[in-house]
mmCIF file of C-alpha atoms and ligand atoms in Angstrom:
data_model
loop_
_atom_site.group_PDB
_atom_site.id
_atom_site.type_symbol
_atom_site.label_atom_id
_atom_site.label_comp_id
_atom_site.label_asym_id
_atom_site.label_seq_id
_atom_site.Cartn_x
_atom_site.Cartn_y
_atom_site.Cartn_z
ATOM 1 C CA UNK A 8 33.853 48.453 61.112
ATOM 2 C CA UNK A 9 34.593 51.866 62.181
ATOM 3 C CA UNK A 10 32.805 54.624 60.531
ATOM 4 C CA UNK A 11 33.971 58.463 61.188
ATOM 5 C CA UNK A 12 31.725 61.153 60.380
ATOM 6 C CA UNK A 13 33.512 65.155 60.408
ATOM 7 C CA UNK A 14 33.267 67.730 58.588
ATOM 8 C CA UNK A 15 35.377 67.565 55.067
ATOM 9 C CA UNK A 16 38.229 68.784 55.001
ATOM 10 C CA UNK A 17 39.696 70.617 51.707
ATOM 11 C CA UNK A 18 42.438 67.746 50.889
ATOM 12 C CA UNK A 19 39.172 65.417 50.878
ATOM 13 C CA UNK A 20 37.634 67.008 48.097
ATOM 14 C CA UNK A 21 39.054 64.998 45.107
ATOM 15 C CA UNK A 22 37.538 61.506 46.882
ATOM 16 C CA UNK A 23 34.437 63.859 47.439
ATOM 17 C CA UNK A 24 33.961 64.191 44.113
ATOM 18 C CA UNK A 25 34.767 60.288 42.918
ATOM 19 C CA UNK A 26 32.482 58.911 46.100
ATOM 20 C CA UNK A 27 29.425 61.153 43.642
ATOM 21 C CA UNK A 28 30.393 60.096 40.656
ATOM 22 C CA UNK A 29 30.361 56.515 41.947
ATOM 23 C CA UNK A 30 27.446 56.126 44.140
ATOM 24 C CA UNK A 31 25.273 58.448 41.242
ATOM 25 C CA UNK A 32 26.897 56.848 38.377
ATOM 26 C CA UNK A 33 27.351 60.210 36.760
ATOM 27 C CA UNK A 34 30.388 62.836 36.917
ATOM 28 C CA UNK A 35 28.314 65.543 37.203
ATOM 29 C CA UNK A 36 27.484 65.288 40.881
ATOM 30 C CA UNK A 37 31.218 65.932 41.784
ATOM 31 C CA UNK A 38 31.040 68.908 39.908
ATOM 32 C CA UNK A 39 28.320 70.428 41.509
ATOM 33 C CA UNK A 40 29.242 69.764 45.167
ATOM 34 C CA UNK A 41 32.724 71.897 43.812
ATOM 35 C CA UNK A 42 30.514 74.794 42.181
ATOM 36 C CA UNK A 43 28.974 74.742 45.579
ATOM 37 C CA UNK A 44 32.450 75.678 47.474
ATOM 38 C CA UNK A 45 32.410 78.666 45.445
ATOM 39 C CA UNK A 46 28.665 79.758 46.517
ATOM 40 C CA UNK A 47 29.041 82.162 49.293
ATOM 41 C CA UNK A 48 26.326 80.473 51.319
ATOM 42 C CA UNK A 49 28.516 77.585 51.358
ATOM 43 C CA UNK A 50 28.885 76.084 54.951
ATOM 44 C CA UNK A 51 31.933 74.283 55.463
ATOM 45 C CA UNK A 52 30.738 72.387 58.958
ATOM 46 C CA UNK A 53 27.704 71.490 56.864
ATOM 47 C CA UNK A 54 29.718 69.205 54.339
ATOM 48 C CA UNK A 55 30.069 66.321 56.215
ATOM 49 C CA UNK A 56 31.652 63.211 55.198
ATOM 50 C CA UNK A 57 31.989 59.109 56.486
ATOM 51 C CA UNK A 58 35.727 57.639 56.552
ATOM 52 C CA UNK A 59 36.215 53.838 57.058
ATOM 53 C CA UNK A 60 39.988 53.121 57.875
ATOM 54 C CA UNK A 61 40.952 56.707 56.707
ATOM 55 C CA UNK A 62 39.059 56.598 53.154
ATOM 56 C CA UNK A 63 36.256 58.782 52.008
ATOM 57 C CA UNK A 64 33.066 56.339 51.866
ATOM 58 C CA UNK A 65 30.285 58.842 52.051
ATOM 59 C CA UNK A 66 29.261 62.527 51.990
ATOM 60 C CA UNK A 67 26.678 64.321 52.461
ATOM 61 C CA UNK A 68 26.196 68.164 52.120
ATOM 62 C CA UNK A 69 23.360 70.667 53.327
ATOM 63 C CA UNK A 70 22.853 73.852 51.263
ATOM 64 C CA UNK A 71 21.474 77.146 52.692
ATOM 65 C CA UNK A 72 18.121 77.697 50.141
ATOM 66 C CA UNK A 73 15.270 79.788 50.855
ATOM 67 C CA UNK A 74 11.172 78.868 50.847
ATOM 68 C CA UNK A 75 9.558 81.870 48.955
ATOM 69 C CA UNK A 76 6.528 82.792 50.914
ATOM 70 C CA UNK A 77 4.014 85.470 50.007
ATOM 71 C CA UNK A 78 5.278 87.437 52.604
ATOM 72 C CA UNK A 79 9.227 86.858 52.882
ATOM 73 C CA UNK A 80 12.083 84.589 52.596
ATOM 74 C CA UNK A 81 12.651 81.944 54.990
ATOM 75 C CA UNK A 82 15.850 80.030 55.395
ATOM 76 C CA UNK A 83 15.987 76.098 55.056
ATOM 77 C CA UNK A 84 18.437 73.606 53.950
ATOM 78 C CA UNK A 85 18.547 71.294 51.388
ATOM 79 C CA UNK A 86 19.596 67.986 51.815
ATOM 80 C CA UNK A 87 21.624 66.832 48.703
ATOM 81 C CA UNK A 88 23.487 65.294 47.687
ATOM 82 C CA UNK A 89 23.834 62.344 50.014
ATOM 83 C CA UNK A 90 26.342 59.410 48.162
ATOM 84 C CA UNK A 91 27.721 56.273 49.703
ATOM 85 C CA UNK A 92 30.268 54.158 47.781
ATOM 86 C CA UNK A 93 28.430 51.466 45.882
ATOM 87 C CA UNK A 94 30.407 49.112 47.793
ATOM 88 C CA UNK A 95 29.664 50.110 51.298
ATOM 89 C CA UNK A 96 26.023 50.982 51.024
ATOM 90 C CA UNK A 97 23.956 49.208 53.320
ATOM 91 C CA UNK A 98 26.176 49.726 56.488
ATOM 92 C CA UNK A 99 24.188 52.668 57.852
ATOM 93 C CA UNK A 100 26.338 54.875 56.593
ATOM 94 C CA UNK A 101 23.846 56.990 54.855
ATOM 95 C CA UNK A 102 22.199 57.163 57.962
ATOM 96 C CA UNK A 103 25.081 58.068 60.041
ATOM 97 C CA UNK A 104 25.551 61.091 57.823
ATOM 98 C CA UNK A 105 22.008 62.007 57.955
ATOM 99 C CA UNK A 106 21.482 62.156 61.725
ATOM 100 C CA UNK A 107 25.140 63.665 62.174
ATOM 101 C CA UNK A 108 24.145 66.491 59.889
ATOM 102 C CA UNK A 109 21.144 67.281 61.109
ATOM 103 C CA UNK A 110 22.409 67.295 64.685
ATOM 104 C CA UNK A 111 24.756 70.162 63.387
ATOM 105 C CA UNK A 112 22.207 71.823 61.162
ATOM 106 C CA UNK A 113 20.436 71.794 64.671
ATOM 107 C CA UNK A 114 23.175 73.476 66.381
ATOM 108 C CA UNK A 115 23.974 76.070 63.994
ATOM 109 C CA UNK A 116 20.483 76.855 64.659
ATOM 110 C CA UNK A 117 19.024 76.412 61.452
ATOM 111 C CA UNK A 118 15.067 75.601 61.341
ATOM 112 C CA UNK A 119 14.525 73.154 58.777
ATOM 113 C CA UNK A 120 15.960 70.181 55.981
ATOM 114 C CA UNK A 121 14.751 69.787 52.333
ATOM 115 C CA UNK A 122 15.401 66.307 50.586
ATOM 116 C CA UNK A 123 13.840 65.459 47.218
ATOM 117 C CA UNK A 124 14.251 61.385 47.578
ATOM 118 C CA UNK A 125 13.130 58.059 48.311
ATOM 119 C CA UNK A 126 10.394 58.654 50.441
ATOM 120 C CA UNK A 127 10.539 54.851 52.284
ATOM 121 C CA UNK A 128 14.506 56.384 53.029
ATOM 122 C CA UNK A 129 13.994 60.025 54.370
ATOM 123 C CA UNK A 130 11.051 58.712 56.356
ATOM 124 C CA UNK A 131 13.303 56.866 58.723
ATOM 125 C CA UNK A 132 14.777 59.697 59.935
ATOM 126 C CA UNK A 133 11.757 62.091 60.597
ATOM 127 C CA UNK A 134 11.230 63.399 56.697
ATOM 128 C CA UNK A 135 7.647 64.459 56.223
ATOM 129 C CA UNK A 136 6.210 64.995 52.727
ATOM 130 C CA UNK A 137 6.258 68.877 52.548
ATOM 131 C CA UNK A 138 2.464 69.093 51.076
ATOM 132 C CA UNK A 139 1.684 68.799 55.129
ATOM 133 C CA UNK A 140 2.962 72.748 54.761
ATOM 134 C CA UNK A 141 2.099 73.642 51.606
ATOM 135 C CA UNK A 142 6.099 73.605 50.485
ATOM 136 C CA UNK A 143 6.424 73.366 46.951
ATOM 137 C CA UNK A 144 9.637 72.353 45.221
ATOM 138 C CA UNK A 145 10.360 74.994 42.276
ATOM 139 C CA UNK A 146 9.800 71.861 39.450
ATOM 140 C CA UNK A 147 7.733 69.027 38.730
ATOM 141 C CA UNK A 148 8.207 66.418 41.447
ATOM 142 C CA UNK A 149 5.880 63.899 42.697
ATOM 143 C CA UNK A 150 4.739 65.076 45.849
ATOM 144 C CA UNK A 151 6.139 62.207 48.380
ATOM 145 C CA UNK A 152 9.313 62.542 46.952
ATOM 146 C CA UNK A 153 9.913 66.542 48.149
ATOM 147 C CA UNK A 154 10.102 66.314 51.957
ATOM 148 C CA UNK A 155 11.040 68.284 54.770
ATOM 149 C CA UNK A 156 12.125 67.623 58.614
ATOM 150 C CA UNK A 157 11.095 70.574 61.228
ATOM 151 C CA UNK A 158 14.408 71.194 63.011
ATOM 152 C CA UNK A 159 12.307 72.875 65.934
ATOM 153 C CA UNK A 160 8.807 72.081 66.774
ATOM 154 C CA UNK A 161 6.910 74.128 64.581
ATOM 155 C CA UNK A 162 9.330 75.673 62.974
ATOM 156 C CA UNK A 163 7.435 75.196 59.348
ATOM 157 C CA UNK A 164 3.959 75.900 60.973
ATOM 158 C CA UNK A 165 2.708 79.138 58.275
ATOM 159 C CA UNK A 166 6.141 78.430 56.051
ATOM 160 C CA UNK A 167 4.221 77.774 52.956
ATOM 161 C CA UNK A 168 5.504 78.644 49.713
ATOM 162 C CA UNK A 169 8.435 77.226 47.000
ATOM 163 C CA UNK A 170 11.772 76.624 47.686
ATOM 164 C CA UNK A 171 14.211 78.817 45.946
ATOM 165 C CA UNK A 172 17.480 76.158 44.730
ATOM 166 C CA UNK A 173 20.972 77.659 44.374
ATOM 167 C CA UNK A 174 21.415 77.774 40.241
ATOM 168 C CA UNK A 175 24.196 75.045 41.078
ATOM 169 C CA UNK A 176 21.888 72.617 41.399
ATOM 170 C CA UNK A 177 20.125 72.920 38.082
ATOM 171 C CA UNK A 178 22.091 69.806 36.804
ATOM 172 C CA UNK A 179 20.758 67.782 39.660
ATOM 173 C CA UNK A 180 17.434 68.433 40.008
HETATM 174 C C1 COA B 212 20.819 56.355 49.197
HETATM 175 C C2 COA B 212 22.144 56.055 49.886
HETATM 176 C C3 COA B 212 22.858 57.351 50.220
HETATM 177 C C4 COA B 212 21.860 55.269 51.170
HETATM 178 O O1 COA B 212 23.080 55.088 51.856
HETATM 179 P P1 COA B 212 23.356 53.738 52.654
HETATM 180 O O2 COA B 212 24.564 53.950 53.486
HETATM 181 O O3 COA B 212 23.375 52.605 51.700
HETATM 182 O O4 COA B 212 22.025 53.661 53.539
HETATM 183 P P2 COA B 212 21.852 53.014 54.967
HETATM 184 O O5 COA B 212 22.829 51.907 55.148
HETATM 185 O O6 COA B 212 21.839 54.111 55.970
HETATM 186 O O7 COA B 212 20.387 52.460 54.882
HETATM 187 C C5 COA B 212 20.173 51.312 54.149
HETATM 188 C C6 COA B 212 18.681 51.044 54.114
HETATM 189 O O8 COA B 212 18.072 52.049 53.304
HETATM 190 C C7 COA B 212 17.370 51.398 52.271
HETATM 191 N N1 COA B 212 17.474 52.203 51.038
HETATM 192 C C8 COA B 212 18.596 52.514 50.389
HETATM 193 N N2 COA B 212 18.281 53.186 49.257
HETATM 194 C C9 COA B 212 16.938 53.268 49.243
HETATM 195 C C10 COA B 212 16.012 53.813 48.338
HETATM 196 N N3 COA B 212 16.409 54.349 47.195
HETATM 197 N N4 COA B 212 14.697 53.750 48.639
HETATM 198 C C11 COA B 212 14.271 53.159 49.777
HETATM 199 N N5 COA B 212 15.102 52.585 50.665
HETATM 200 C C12 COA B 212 16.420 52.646 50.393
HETATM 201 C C13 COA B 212 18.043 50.070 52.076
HETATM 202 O O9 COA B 212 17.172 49.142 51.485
HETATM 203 C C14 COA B 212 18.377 49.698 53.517
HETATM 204 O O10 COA B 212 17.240 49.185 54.134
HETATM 205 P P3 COA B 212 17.342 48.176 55.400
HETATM 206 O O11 COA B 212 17.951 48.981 56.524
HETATM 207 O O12 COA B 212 15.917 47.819 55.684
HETATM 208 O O13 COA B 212 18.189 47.055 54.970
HETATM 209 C C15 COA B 212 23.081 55.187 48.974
HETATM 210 O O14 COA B 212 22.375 54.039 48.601
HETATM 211 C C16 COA B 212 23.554 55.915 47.738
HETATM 212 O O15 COA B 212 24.609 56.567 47.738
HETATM 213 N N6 COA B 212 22.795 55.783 46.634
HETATM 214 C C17 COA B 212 23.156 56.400 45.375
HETATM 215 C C18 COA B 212 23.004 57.893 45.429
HETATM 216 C C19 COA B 212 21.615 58.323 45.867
HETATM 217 O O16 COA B 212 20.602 57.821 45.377
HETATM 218 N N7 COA B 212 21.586 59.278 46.825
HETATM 219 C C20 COA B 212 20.364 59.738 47.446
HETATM 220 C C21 COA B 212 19.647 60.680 46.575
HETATM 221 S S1 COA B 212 18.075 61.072 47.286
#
């Protein structure tokens, strides 16, 4: 099976929006990667999705968000959401679009990733609980479940503080 990862394109976004709502099993998560679009932080080459014979299968989209230190703010990203059809999950697709997107959140030159998730997932791909920097997400969350992934060595070393979500994702989180 051949599995393309790009960036979305805007006459993707309708089977954006249906590959949420299907792999969550709620419409709201379409709606909220579309508020998104309308967020000024929005980056475009950081809403990636997966294509199997020309169809949307997965997406996955990383959000500018800030960690509120005592001191200033410090730019992240946040991981989420990350949806596979129900019908092609374990292919590696997921992980396709993980490692693809961080590659490019890389290159852009961004610093670090946020995901709150399945720990035994995000671990596979370099996701460290973010209590090993003193990150706190801005709600109740157990702690293995809020992680983070240093994008350069270091790059979290004296980061600590709470991460600051776009109001978009209130419905989510
Ligand atoms: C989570 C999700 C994106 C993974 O995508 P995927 O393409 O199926 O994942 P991959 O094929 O890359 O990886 C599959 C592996 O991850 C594991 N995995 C999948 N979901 C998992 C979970 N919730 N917790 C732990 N492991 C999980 C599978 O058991 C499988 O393990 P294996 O490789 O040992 O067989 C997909 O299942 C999905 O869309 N789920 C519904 C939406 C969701 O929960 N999104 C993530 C929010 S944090």
């Amino acid at each position: 099976m051949d599995i393309e990862i790009r960036p979305e394109a805007k006459g993707d976004y309708t089977e954006v929006g249906t590959v949420n709502d299907l792999a969550f099993g709620q419409p709201g998560e379409g709606a909220m990667v579309e508020a998104l679009r309308y967020n000024p932080r929005f980056i475009r080459g950081l809403s990636l999705v997966a294509c199997v014979d020309g169809l949307v299968v997965g997406h996955i989209l990383f959000f500018p968000v800030d960690i509120e230190t005592p001191g200033e703010r410090v730019e992240s990203l946040s991981l989420a959401p990350l949806a596979v059809l129900p019908e092609y999950q374990n292919m590696g697709i997921g992980g396709k679009l993980i490692e693809a997107g961080v590659e490019a959140a890389r290159c852009m030159g961004f610093a670090s990733v946020i995901v709150m998730g399945h720990p035994g997932y995000y671990s596979r791909f370099g996701f460290k609980p973010a209590s090993q920097w003193c990150i706190r997400p801005p709600m109740e969350a157990p702690e293995e479940a809020f992680m983070a992934l240093e994008l350069a060595r270091g790059s979290l070393k004296g980061k600590a503080g709470t991460v600051v979500y776009p109001r978009e994702y209130d419905a989510a989180l």
